[in-house]
């Protein structure tokens, strides 16, 4: 993650979750955390989750309904 600004004790935070990428068996998310009082971006965090078959402990393709859900929330690419 990246830290941009500090939050003080007692500051309320607003967390926004973005879907960055949907792979065959994985999804990459980004969390944007802002101070509620001034909406300044304080830090971001990224995590990649992998859909796993618990009996084999191997990655397995995302079920179609899940894929459709995540793809419906993909964050548009940022333009430079």
PDB file of N, CA and C in Angstrom:
ATOM      1  N   UNK A   1       0.811  -1.188   0.000  1.00  0.00           N
ATOM      2  CA  UNK A   1       0.000   0.000   0.000  1.00  0.00           C
ATOM      3  C   UNK A   1       0.855   1.252   0.000  1.00  0.00           C
ATOM      4  N   UNK A   2       0.211   2.339  -0.202  1.00  0.00           N
ATOM      5  CA  UNK A   2       0.878   3.641  -0.207  1.00  0.00           C
ATOM      6  C   UNK A   2       0.216   4.545   0.827  1.00  0.00           C
ATOM      7  N   UNK A   3       1.053   5.239   1.596  1.00  0.00           N
ATOM      8  CA  UNK A   3       0.558   6.182   2.597  1.00  0.00           C
ATOM      9  C   UNK A   3       0.813   7.590   2.076  1.00  0.00           C
ATOM     10  N   UNK A   4      -0.234   8.431   2.111  1.00  0.00           N
ATOM     11  CA  UNK A   4      -0.130   9.797   1.599  1.00  0.00           C
ATOM     12  C   UNK A   4      -0.254  10.828   2.716  1.00  0.00           C
ATOM     13  N   UNK A   5      -1.210  10.639   3.597  1.00  0.00           N
ATOM     14  CA  UNK A   5      -1.451  11.566   4.711  1.00  0.00           C
ATOM     15  C   UNK A   5      -1.755  10.750   5.959  1.00  0.00           C
ATOM     16  N   UNK A   6      -1.467  11.341   7.109  1.00  0.00           N
ATOM     17  CA  UNK A   6      -1.766  10.672   8.368  1.00  0.00           C
ATOM     18  C   UNK A   6      -3.210  10.910   8.773  1.00  0.00           C
ATOM     19  N   UNK A   7      -3.711   9.975   9.550  1.00  0.00           N
ATOM     20  CA  UNK A   7      -4.990  10.171  10.209  1.00  0.00           C
ATOM     21  C   UNK A   7      -4.710  10.315  11.689  1.00  0.00           C
ATOM     22  N   UNK A   8      -5.431  11.198  12.347  1.00  0.00           N
ATOM     23  CA  UNK A   8      -5.263  11.406  13.781  1.00  0.00           C
ATOM     24  C   UNK A   8      -6.222  10.496  14.542  1.00  0.00           C
ATOM     25  N   UNK A   9      -5.869  10.221  15.786  1.00  0.00           N
ATOM     26  CA  UNK A   9      -6.745   9.441  16.635  1.00  0.00           C
ATOM     27  C   UNK A   9      -8.118  10.102  16.657  1.00  0.00           C
ATOM     28  N   UNK A  10      -9.142   9.324  16.407  1.00  0.00           N
ATOM     29  CA  UNK A  10     -10.506   9.843  16.407  1.00  0.00           C
ATOM     30  C   UNK A  10     -11.019  10.244  15.035  1.00  0.00           C
ATOM     31  N   UNK A  11     -10.130  10.359  14.039  1.00  0.00           N
ATOM     32  CA  UNK A  11     -10.587  10.663  12.677  1.00  0.00           C
ATOM     33  C   UNK A  11     -11.429   9.503  12.153  1.00  0.00           C
ATOM     34  N   UNK A  12     -12.570   9.829  11.596  1.00  0.00           N
ATOM     35  CA  UNK A  12     -13.390   8.812  10.936  1.00  0.00           C
ATOM     36  C   UNK A  12     -12.834   8.595   9.540  1.00  0.00           C
ATOM     37  N   UNK A  13     -12.883   7.356   9.093  1.00  0.00           N
ATOM     38  CA  UNK A  13     -12.370   7.008   7.776  1.00  0.00           C
ATOM     39  C   UNK A  13     -13.506   6.537   6.874  1.00  0.00           C
ATOM     40  N   UNK A  14     -13.360   6.844   5.601  1.00  0.00           N
ATOM     41  CA  UNK A  14     -14.277   6.342   4.578  1.00  0.00           C
ATOM     42  C   UNK A  14     -13.452   5.398   3.707  1.00  0.00           C
ATOM     43  N   UNK A  15     -13.929   4.174   3.563  1.00  0.00           N
ATOM     44  CA  UNK A  15     -13.212   3.161   2.787  1.00  0.00           C
ATOM     45  C   UNK A  15     -14.007   2.870   1.517  1.00  0.00           C
ATOM     46  N   UNK A  16     -13.316   2.976   0.378  1.00  0.00           N
ATOM     47  CA  UNK A  16     -13.931   2.663  -0.914  1.00  0.00           C
ATOM     48  C   UNK A  16     -13.181   1.468  -1.502  1.00  0.00           C
ATOM     49  N   UNK A  17     -13.927   0.471  -1.914  1.00  0.00           N
ATOM     50  CA  UNK A  17     -13.347  -0.745  -2.480  1.00  0.00           C
ATOM     51  C   UNK A  17     -13.510  -0.722  -3.992  1.00  0.00           C
ATOM     52  N   UNK A  18     -12.393  -0.950  -4.709  1.00  0.00           N
ATOM     53  CA  UNK A  18     -12.407  -1.016  -6.172  1.00  0.00           C
ATOM     54  C   UNK A  18     -11.994  -2.414  -6.612  1.00  0.00           C
ATOM     55  N   UNK A  19     -12.583  -2.906  -7.693  1.00  0.00           N
ATOM     56  CA  UNK A  19     -12.121  -4.130  -8.338  1.00  0.00           C
ATOM     57  C   UNK A  19     -11.201  -3.685  -9.468  1.00  0.00           C
ATOM     58  N   UNK A  20      -9.920  -4.043  -9.367  1.00  0.00           N
ATOM     59  CA  UNK A  20      -8.941  -3.609 -10.365  1.00  0.00           C
ATOM     60  C   UNK A  20      -8.795  -4.586 -11.521  1.00  0.00           C
ATOM     61  N   UNK A  21      -8.858  -5.892 -11.199  1.00  0.00           N
ATOM     62  CA  UNK A  21      -8.612  -6.892 -12.234  1.00  0.00           C
ATOM     63  C   UNK A  21      -9.319  -8.178 -11.860  1.00  0.00           C
ATOM     64  N   UNK A  22      -9.875  -8.838 -12.876  1.00  0.00           N
ATOM     65  CA  UNK A  22     -10.483 -10.153 -12.685  1.00  0.00           C
ATOM     66  C   UNK A  22      -9.718 -11.129 -13.562  1.00  0.00           C
ATOM     67  N   UNK A  23      -9.074 -12.100 -12.936  1.00  0.00           N
ATOM     68  CA  UNK A  23      -8.335 -13.118 -13.669  1.00  0.00           C
ATOM     69  C   UNK A  23      -9.150 -14.395 -13.776  1.00  0.00           C
ATOM     70  N   UNK A  24      -8.518 -15.456 -14.200  1.00  0.00           N
ATOM     71  CA  UNK A  24      -9.204 -16.745 -14.324  1.00  0.00           C
ATOM     72  C   UNK A  24      -9.672 -17.252 -12.968  1.00  0.00           C
ATOM     73  N   UNK A  25      -8.790 -17.155 -11.976  1.00  0.00           N
ATOM     74  CA  UNK A  25      -9.138 -17.646 -10.642  1.00  0.00           C
ATOM     75  C   UNK A  25      -8.860 -16.615  -9.552  1.00  0.00           C
ATOM     76  N   UNK A  26      -8.548 -15.394  -9.931  1.00  0.00           N
ATOM     77  CA  UNK A  26      -8.198 -14.382  -8.928  1.00  0.00           C
ATOM     78  C   UNK A  26      -8.878 -13.053  -9.211  1.00  0.00           C
ATOM     79  N   UNK A  27      -8.936 -12.250  -8.152  1.00  0.00           N
ATOM     80  CA  UNK A  27      -9.489 -10.894  -8.244  1.00  0.00           C
ATOM     81  C   UNK A  27      -8.557  -9.975  -7.469  1.00  0.00           C
ATOM     82  N   UNK A  28      -8.211  -8.832  -8.071  1.00  0.00           N
ATOM     83  CA  UNK A  28      -7.379  -7.845  -7.389  1.00  0.00           C
ATOM     84  C   UNK A  28      -8.268  -6.676  -6.976  1.00  0.00           C
ATOM     85  N   UNK A  29      -8.183  -6.338  -5.685  1.00  0.00           N
ATOM     86  CA  UNK A  29      -8.963  -5.247  -5.112  1.00  0.00           C
ATOM     87  C   UNK A  29      -8.033  -4.130  -4.665  1.00  0.00           C
ATOM     88  N   UNK A  30      -8.561  -2.911  -4.646  1.00  0.00           N
ATOM     89  CA  UNK A  30      -7.850  -1.779  -4.052  1.00  0.00           C
ATOM     90  C   UNK A  30      -8.784  -1.092  -3.078  1.00  0.00           C
ATOM     91  N   UNK A  31      -8.254  -0.785  -1.900  1.00  0.00           N
ATOM     92  CA  UNK A  31      -8.980  -0.033  -0.884  1.00  0.00           C
ATOM     93  C   UNK A  31      -8.412   1.377  -0.859  1.00  0.00           C
ATOM     94  N   UNK A  32      -9.266   2.379  -0.991  1.00  0.00           N
ATOM     95  CA  UNK A  32      -8.874   3.786  -0.840  1.00  0.00           C
ATOM     96  C   UNK A  32      -9.454   4.260   0.490  1.00  0.00           C
ATOM     97  N   UNK A  33      -8.596   4.744   1.369  1.00  0.00           N
ATOM     98  CA  UNK A  33      -9.034   5.190   2.687  1.00  0.00           C
ATOM     99  C   UNK A  33      -8.841   6.695   2.773  1.00  0.00           C
ATOM    100  N   UNK A  34      -9.939   7.399   3.002  1.00  0.00           N
ATOM    101  CA  UNK A  34      -9.950   8.861   3.079  1.00  0.00           C
ATOM    102  C   UNK A  34     -10.410   9.306   4.454  1.00  0.00           C
ATOM    103  N   UNK A  35      -9.912  10.484   4.867  1.00  0.00           N
ATOM    104  CA  UNK A  35     -10.451  11.101   6.088  1.00  0.00           C
ATOM    105  C   UNK A  35     -11.847  11.608   5.767  1.00  0.00           C
ATOM    106  N   UNK A  36     -12.781  11.333   6.642  1.00  0.00           N
ATOM    107  CA  UNK A  36     -14.160  11.759   6.396  1.00  0.00           C
ATOM    108  C   UNK A  36     -14.311  13.281   6.427  1.00  0.00           C
ATOM    109  N   UNK A  37     -13.587  13.942   7.330  1.00  0.00           N
ATOM    110  CA  UNK A  37     -13.797  15.385   7.525  1.00  0.00           C
ATOM    111  C   UNK A  37     -13.389  16.240   6.332  1.00  0.00           C
ATOM    112  N   UNK A  38     -12.384  15.796   5.564  1.00  0.00           N
ATOM    113  CA  UNK A  38     -11.941  16.608   4.428  1.00  0.00           C
ATOM    114  C   UNK A  38     -11.774  15.811   3.135  1.00  0.00           C
ATOM    115  N   UNK A  39     -12.108  14.528   3.185  1.00  0.00           N
ATOM    116  CA  UNK A  39     -12.072  13.639   2.016  1.00  0.00           C
ATOM    117  C   UNK A  39     -10.686  13.485   1.392  1.00  0.00           C
ATOM    118  N   UNK A  40      -9.643  13.786   2.144  1.00  0.00           N
ATOM    119  CA  UNK A  40      -8.274  13.627   1.646  1.00  0.00           C
ATOM    120  C   UNK A  40      -7.903  12.151   1.662  1.00  0.00           C
ATOM    121  N   UNK A  41      -7.306  11.687   0.541  1.00  0.00           N
ATOM    122  CA  UNK A  41      -6.840  10.309   0.445  1.00  0.00           C
ATOM    123  C   UNK A  41      -5.643  10.132   1.375  1.00  0.00           C
ATOM    124  N   UNK A  42      -5.771   9.228   2.331  1.00  0.00           N
ATOM    125  CA  UNK A  42      -4.699   8.998   3.307  1.00  0.00           C
ATOM    126  C   UNK A  42      -3.830   7.809   2.921  1.00  0.00           C
ATOM    127  N   UNK A  43      -4.439   6.723   2.479  1.00  0.00           N
ATOM    128  CA  UNK A  43      -3.635   5.601   2.020  1.00  0.00           C
ATOM    129  C   UNK A  43      -4.451   4.658   1.158  1.00  0.00           C
ATOM    130  N   UNK A  44      -3.734   3.834   0.420  1.00  0.00           N
ATOM    131  CA  UNK A  44      -4.352   2.812  -0.418  1.00  0.00           C
ATOM    132  C   UNK A  44      -3.729   1.465  -0.064  1.00  0.00           C
ATOM    133  N   UNK A  45      -4.473   0.428  -0.297  1.00  0.00           N
ATOM    134  CA  UNK A  45      -3.982  -0.928  -0.081  1.00  0.00           C
ATOM    135  C   UNK A  45      -4.547  -1.810  -1.186  1.00  0.00           C
ATOM    136  N   UNK A  46      -3.716  -2.710  -1.693  1.00  0.00           N
ATOM    137  CA  UNK A  46      -4.144  -3.648  -2.726  1.00  0.00           C
ATOM    138  C   UNK A  46      -3.998  -5.070  -2.201  1.00  0.00           C
ATOM    139  N   UNK A  47      -4.941  -5.901  -2.617  1.00  0.00           N
ATOM    140  CA  UNK A  47      -4.898  -7.305  -2.241  1.00  0.00           C
ATOM    141  C   UNK A  47      -5.407  -8.132  -3.413  1.00  0.00           C
ATOM    142  N   UNK A  48      -4.777  -9.263  -3.639  1.00  0.00           N
ATOM    143  CA  UNK A  48      -5.227 -10.201  -4.651  1.00  0.00           C
ATOM    144  C   UNK A  48      -5.730 -11.441  -3.932  1.00  0.00           C
ATOM    145  N   UNK A  49      -6.953 -11.840  -4.238  1.00  0.00           N
ATOM    146  CA  UNK A  49      -7.526 -13.044  -3.653  1.00  0.00           C
ATOM    147  C   UNK A  49      -7.627 -14.105  -4.738  1.00  0.00           C
ATOM    148  N   UNK A  50      -7.449 -15.351  -4.347  1.00  0.00           N
ATOM    149  CA  UNK A  50      -7.495 -16.472  -5.285  1.00  0.00           C
ATOM    150  C   UNK A  50      -8.588 -17.426  -4.846  1.00  0.00           C
ATOM    151  N   UNK A  51      -9.460 -17.764  -5.779  1.00  0.00           N
ATOM    152  CA  UNK A  51     -10.520 -18.741  -5.526  1.00  0.00           C
ATOM    153  C   UNK A  51      -9.873 -20.120  -5.502  1.00  0.00           C
ATOM    154  N   UNK A  52     -10.020 -20.821  -4.373  1.00  0.00           N
ATOM    155  CA  UNK A  52      -9.289 -22.062  -4.160  1.00  0.00           C
ATOM    156  C   UNK A  52     -10.241 -23.216  -3.851  1.00  0.00           C
ATOM    157  N   UNK A  53      -9.946 -24.364  -4.413  1.00  0.00           N
ATOM    158  CA  UNK A  53     -10.657 -25.596  -4.079  1.00  0.00           C
ATOM    159  C   UNK A  53     -10.071 -26.098  -2.756  1.00  0.00           C
ATOM    160  N   UNK A  54     -10.882 -26.156  -1.712  1.00  0.00           N
ATOM    161  CA  UNK A  54     -10.371 -26.519  -0.397  1.00  0.00           C
ATOM    162  C   UNK A  54      -9.914 -27.974  -0.312  1.00  0.00           C
ATOM    163  N   UNK A  55     -10.437 -28.830  -1.151  1.00  0.00           N
ATOM    164  CA  UNK A  55     -10.007 -30.238  -1.079  1.00  0.00           C
ATOM    165  C   UNK A  55      -8.644 -30.446  -1.731  1.00  0.00           C
ATOM    166  N   UNK A  56      -8.348 -29.693  -2.785  1.00  0.00           N
ATOM    167  CA  UNK A  56      -7.060 -29.852  -3.466  1.00  0.00           C
ATOM    168  C   UNK A  56      -6.079 -28.732  -3.119  1.00  0.00           C
ATOM    169  N   UNK A  57      -6.571 -27.684  -2.502  1.00  0.00           N
ATOM    170  CA  UNK A  57      -5.817 -26.452  -2.194  1.00  0.00           C
ATOM    171  C   UNK A  57      -5.162 -25.856  -3.434  1.00  0.00           C
ATOM    172  N   UNK A  58      -5.824 -26.004  -4.558  1.00  0.00           N
ATOM    173  CA  UNK A  58      -5.339 -25.424  -5.813  1.00  0.00           C
ATOM    174  C   UNK A  58      -6.309 -24.349  -6.297  1.00  0.00           C
ATOM    175  N   UNK A  59      -5.733 -23.382  -7.017  1.00  0.00           N
ATOM    176  CA  UNK A  59      -6.572 -22.342  -7.626  1.00  0.00           C
ATOM    177  C   UNK A  59      -7.528 -23.008  -8.610  1.00  0.00           C
ATOM    178  N   UNK A  60      -8.737 -22.481  -8.665  1.00  0.00           N
ATOM    179  CA  UNK A  60      -9.743 -23.012  -9.576  1.00  0.00           C
ATOM    180  C   UNK A  60     -10.486 -21.834 -10.201  1.00  0.00           C
ATOM    181  N   UNK A  61     -10.988 -21.981 -11.420  1.00  0.00           N
ATOM    182  CA  UNK A  61     -11.664 -20.850 -12.065  1.00  0.00           C
ATOM    183  C   UNK A  61     -12.826 -20.301 -11.229  1.00  0.00           C
ATOM    184  N   UNK A  62     -12.966 -18.989 -11.273  1.00  0.00           N
ATOM    185  CA  UNK A  62     -14.079 -18.341 -10.575  1.00  0.00           C
ATOM    186  C   UNK A  62     -15.408 -18.842 -11.151  1.00  0.00           C
ATOM    187  N   UNK A  63     -16.403 -19.098 -10.310  1.00  0.00           N
ATOM    188  CA  UNK A  63     -17.732 -19.436 -10.822  1.00  0.00           C
ATOM    189  C   UNK A  63     -18.281 -18.265 -11.644  1.00  0.00           C
ATOM    190  N   UNK A  64     -19.022 -18.591 -12.688  1.00  0.00           N
ATOM    191  CA  UNK A  64     -19.551 -17.563 -13.608  1.00  0.00           C
ATOM    192  C   UNK A  64     -20.314 -16.448 -12.892  1.00  0.00           C
ATOM    193  N   UNK A  65     -21.206 -16.752 -11.932  1.00  0.00           N
ATOM    194  CA  UNK A  65     -21.926 -15.646 -11.270  1.00  0.00           C
ATOM    195  C   UNK A  65     -20.981 -14.694 -10.525  1.00  0.00           C
ATOM    196  N   UNK A  66     -19.924 -15.226  -9.927  1.00  0.00           N
ATOM    197  CA  UNK A  66     -18.962 -14.381  -9.217  1.00  0.00           C
ATOM    198  C   UNK A  66     -18.186 -13.529 -10.203  1.00  0.00           C
ATOM    199  N   UNK A  67     -17.745 -14.158 -11.288  1.00  0.00           N
ATOM    200  CA  UNK A  67     -17.002 -13.426 -12.326  1.00  0.00           C
ATOM    201  C   UNK A  67     -17.838 -12.256 -12.837  1.00  0.00           C
ATOM    202  N   UNK A  68     -19.098 -12.520 -13.151  1.00  0.00           N
ATOM    203  CA  UNK A  68     -19.990 -11.463 -13.658  1.00  0.00           C
ATOM    204  C   UNK A  68     -20.147 -10.343 -12.636  1.00  0.00           C
ATOM    205  N   UNK A  69     -20.277 -10.710 -11.379  1.00  0.00           N
ATOM    206  CA  UNK A  69     -20.412  -9.705 -10.326  1.00  0.00           C
ATOM    207  C   UNK A  69     -19.174  -8.818 -10.262  1.00  0.00           C
ATOM    208  N   UNK A  70     -17.998  -9.432 -10.196  1.00  0.00           N
ATOM    209  CA  UNK A  70     -16.754  -8.659 -10.106  1.00  0.00           C
ATOM    210  C   UNK A  70     -16.517  -7.824 -11.364  1.00  0.00           C
ATOM    211  N   UNK A  71     -16.754  -8.408 -12.531  1.00  0.00           N
ATOM    212  CA  UNK A  71     -16.553  -7.666 -13.780  1.00  0.00           C
ATOM    213  C   UNK A  71     -17.494  -6.477 -13.882  1.00  0.00           C
ATOM    214  N   UNK A  72     -18.682  -6.600 -13.291  1.00  0.00           N
ATOM    215  CA  UNK A  72     -19.635  -5.490 -13.287  1.00  0.00           C
ATOM    216  C   UNK A  72     -19.189  -4.323 -12.432  1.00  0.00           C
ATOM    217  N   UNK A  73     -18.181  -4.554 -11.591  1.00  0.00           N
ATOM    218  CA  UNK A  73     -17.664  -3.505 -10.712  1.00  0.00           C
ATOM    219  C   UNK A  73     -16.232  -3.126 -11.008  1.00  0.00           C
ATOM    220  N   UNK A  74     -15.725  -3.527 -12.168  1.00  0.00           N
ATOM    221  CA  UNK A  74     -14.346  -3.173 -12.525  1.00  0.00           C
ATOM    222  C   UNK A  74     -14.158  -1.666 -12.562  1.00  0.00           C
ATOM    223  N   UNK A  75     -13.065  -1.214 -11.983  1.00  0.00           N
ATOM    224  CA  UNK A  75     -12.732   0.214 -12.003  1.00  0.00           C
ATOM    225  C   UNK A  75     -12.247   0.558 -13.409  1.00  0.00           C
ATOM    226  N   UNK A  76     -12.772   1.623 -13.996  1.00  0.00           N
ATOM    227  CA  UNK A  76     -12.296   2.031 -15.317  1.00  0.00           C
ATOM    228  C   UNK A  76     -10.803   2.358 -15.277  1.00  0.00           C
ATOM    229  N   UNK A  77     -10.060   2.054 -16.344  1.00  0.00           N
ATOM    230  CA  UNK A  77      -8.638   2.395 -16.348  1.00  0.00           C
ATOM    231  C   UNK A  77      -8.440   3.899 -16.208  1.00  0.00           C
ATOM    232  N   UNK A  78      -7.398   4.264 -15.471  1.00  0.00           N
ATOM    233  CA  UNK A  78      -7.091   5.695 -15.293  1.00  0.00           C
ATOM    234  C   UNK A  78      -6.354   6.198 -16.507  1.00  0.00           C
ATOM    235  N   UNK A  79      -6.698   7.399 -16.945  1.00  0.00           N
ATOM    236  CA  UNK A  79      -6.001   7.999 -18.079  1.00  0.00           C
ATOM    237  C   UNK A  79      -4.906   8.910 -17.547  1.00  0.00           C
ATOM    238  N   UNK A  80      -3.782   8.914 -18.244  1.00  0.00           N
ATOM    239  CA  UNK A  80      -2.646   9.729 -17.815  1.00  0.00           C
ATOM    240  C   UNK A  80      -2.694  11.119 -18.384  1.00  0.00           C
TER     241      UNK A  80
END
